[in-house]
Amino acid sequence: VVARASFNVLTLSVGAKAGAGIYDKDGNLLVRTGAIDLTTTGVKTAATTSTVPLEPGVYWVANTIDDTTAVLRAGPSTASAAIMNSTNVHQGNAANSGSAGILPATLGVISSSSGFPPAMIYFEP
């Protein structure tokens, strides 16, 4: 069961909001946080808007930021994104975008992107 998510804000942006969530393999939203304020740096933890048991399977981990200044801690390098997308798209940009730190109900088509490392998001019961 997923009940909360945490990430680390490296670069703050006054008024910026972010959100995190998990989608099923078909791109349907299963669980998400509400909008999380990015006015300060450091670890942010937020409860999810519902709790969902996750069975073994394939899921998309997603985040949205309504700002271009704020930065979340990310994976080690852009090389990790290139490796993850070598045969199938495992990381990229969703056609449907979030708004004000809230994720969309569906992802839409995922376009491969290796220009950024994935954000580090921890989901916990």
Coordinates of C-alpha atoms in Angstrom, one line a residue:
V1 CA 0.0 0.0 0.0
V2 CA 1.3 3.4 -1.0
A3 CA 0.4 6.2 1.5
R4 CA 3.0 8.9 1.1
A5 CA 5.8 10.1 -1.2
S6 CA 9.1 12.0 -0.5
F7 CA 11.5 13.9 -2.7
N8 CA 14.4 16.3 -2.1
V9 CA 14.1 19.9 -3.4
L10 CA 17.6 21.1 -4.4
T11 CA 16.6 24.5 -5.9
L12 CA 13.6 26.3 -4.5
S13 CA 11.2 28.5 -6.4
V14 CA 8.7 30.8 -4.5
G15 CA 5.2 29.8 -5.4
A16 CA 6.2 26.7 -7.3
K17 CA 4.3 23.4 -6.8
A18 CA 5.2 19.8 -7.5
G19 CA 3.4 16.5 -7.3
A20 CA 4.3 12.8 -7.5
G21 CA 2.3 9.7 -8.3
I22 CA 2.1 6.2 -9.8
Y23 CA 0.4 5.1 -13.0
D24 CA -0.5 1.6 -14.1
K25 CA 1.3 0.2 -17.2
D26 CA -1.5 1.7 -19.4
G27 CA -0.9 5.2 -18.1
N28 CA -3.9 5.5 -15.7
L29 CA -3.4 7.3 -12.5
L30 CA -3.5 5.0 -9.4
V31 CA -2.2 7.2 -6.6
R32 CA -0.9 10.8 -6.3
T33 CA 0.1 13.4 -3.8
G34 CA -1.6 16.8 -3.6
A35 CA 0.4 19.9 -4.7
I36 CA 3.6 20.2 -2.7
D37 CA 5.1 23.6 -2.1
L38 CA 8.6 24.2 -3.4
T39 CA 9.3 27.5 -1.6
T40 CA 12.0 25.9 0.5
T41 CA 14.8 23.4 -0.1
G42 CA 15.1 20.0 1.6
V43 CA 13.1 16.8 1.8
K44 CA 9.3 17.1 1.3
T45 CA 7.0 14.3 2.3
A46 CA 3.3 14.3 1.5
A47 CA 0.4 11.9 2.0
T48 CA -1.2 10.5 -1.1
T49 CA -4.8 11.4 -1.8
S50 CA -5.7 7.7 -1.5
T51 CA -4.0 4.5 -0.6
V52 CA -3.7 1.8 -3.2
P53 CA -2.2 -1.7 -2.8
L54 CA 0.3 -2.4 -5.6
E55 CA 0.5 -5.9 -6.9
P56 CA 3.7 -7.1 -8.7
G57 CA 3.7 -5.6 -12.2
V58 CA 4.8 -2.7 -14.4
Y59 CA 4.1 0.9 -13.2
W60 CA 5.1 4.4 -14.3
V61 CA 6.5 6.7 -11.5
A62 CA 5.7 10.3 -12.4
N63 CA 6.3 13.8 -11.1
T64 CA 5.2 17.2 -12.2
I65 CA 6.5 20.7 -11.5
D66 CA 4.7 23.9 -12.5
D67 CA 7.9 25.9 -12.7
T68 CA 11.2 25.9 -14.7
T69 CA 13.4 27.1 -11.8
A70 CA 12.7 24.5 -9.1
V71 CA 14.9 21.4 -9.2
L72 CA 14.4 18.0 -7.5
R73 CA 17.2 15.6 -6.7
A74 CA 17.7 13.3 -9.6
G75 CA 19.4 10.0 -10.5
P76 CA 23.1 9.9 -11.2
S77 CA 23.3 11.1 -14.8
T78 CA 21.5 11.5 -18.2
A79 CA 23.2 8.2 -19.2
S80 CA 20.8 6.3 -17.0
A81 CA 17.9 7.6 -19.1
A82 CA 19.6 6.6 -22.3
I83 CA 20.1 3.1 -20.9
M84 CA 16.5 2.8 -19.8
N85 CA 15.2 3.7 -23.2
S86 CA 17.6 1.5 -25.2
T87 CA 14.9 -1.0 -26.4
N88 CA 11.6 0.4 -25.1
V89 CA 10.5 3.7 -23.7
H90 CA 10.9 3.5 -19.9
Q91 CA 11.5 7.2 -19.2
G92 CA 10.3 10.2 -21.0
N93 CA 7.7 13.0 -21.2
A94 CA 4.0 12.4 -21.0
A95 CA 1.7 14.0 -23.6
N96 CA -0.7 15.0 -20.8
S97 CA 0.8 17.5 -18.5
G98 CA 0.2 18.3 -14.9
S99 CA -1.2 21.6 -13.6
A100 CA -0.3 23.5 -10.4
G101 CA 1.5 20.4 -9.0
I102 CA -1.4 18.0 -9.7
L103 CA -0.8 15.1 -12.1
P104 CA -3.2 14.4 -14.9
A105 CA -5.6 11.4 -14.8
T106 CA -3.8 9.7 -17.7
L107 CA -0.3 10.0 -19.1
G108 CA -1.1 9.8 -22.8
V109 CA 1.8 8.8 -25.1
I110 CA 5.2 8.7 -23.5
S111 CA 7.9 10.3 -25.7
S112 CA 11.4 9.0 -25.1
S113 CA 13.7 11.5 -23.5
S114 CA 17.3 11.1 -22.4
G115 CA 18.0 14.7 -21.8
F116 CA 17.5 14.5 -18.0
P117 CA 18.1 12.0 -15.2
P118 CA 15.0 10.7 -13.5
A119 CA 13.8 12.4 -10.3
M120 CA 14.4 10.4 -7.1
I121 CA 11.0 9.8 -5.5
Y122 CA 10.4 7.5 -2.6
F123 CA 6.9 6.0 -2.1
E124 CA 6.2 4.4 1.3
P125 CA 3.3 2.7 3.1

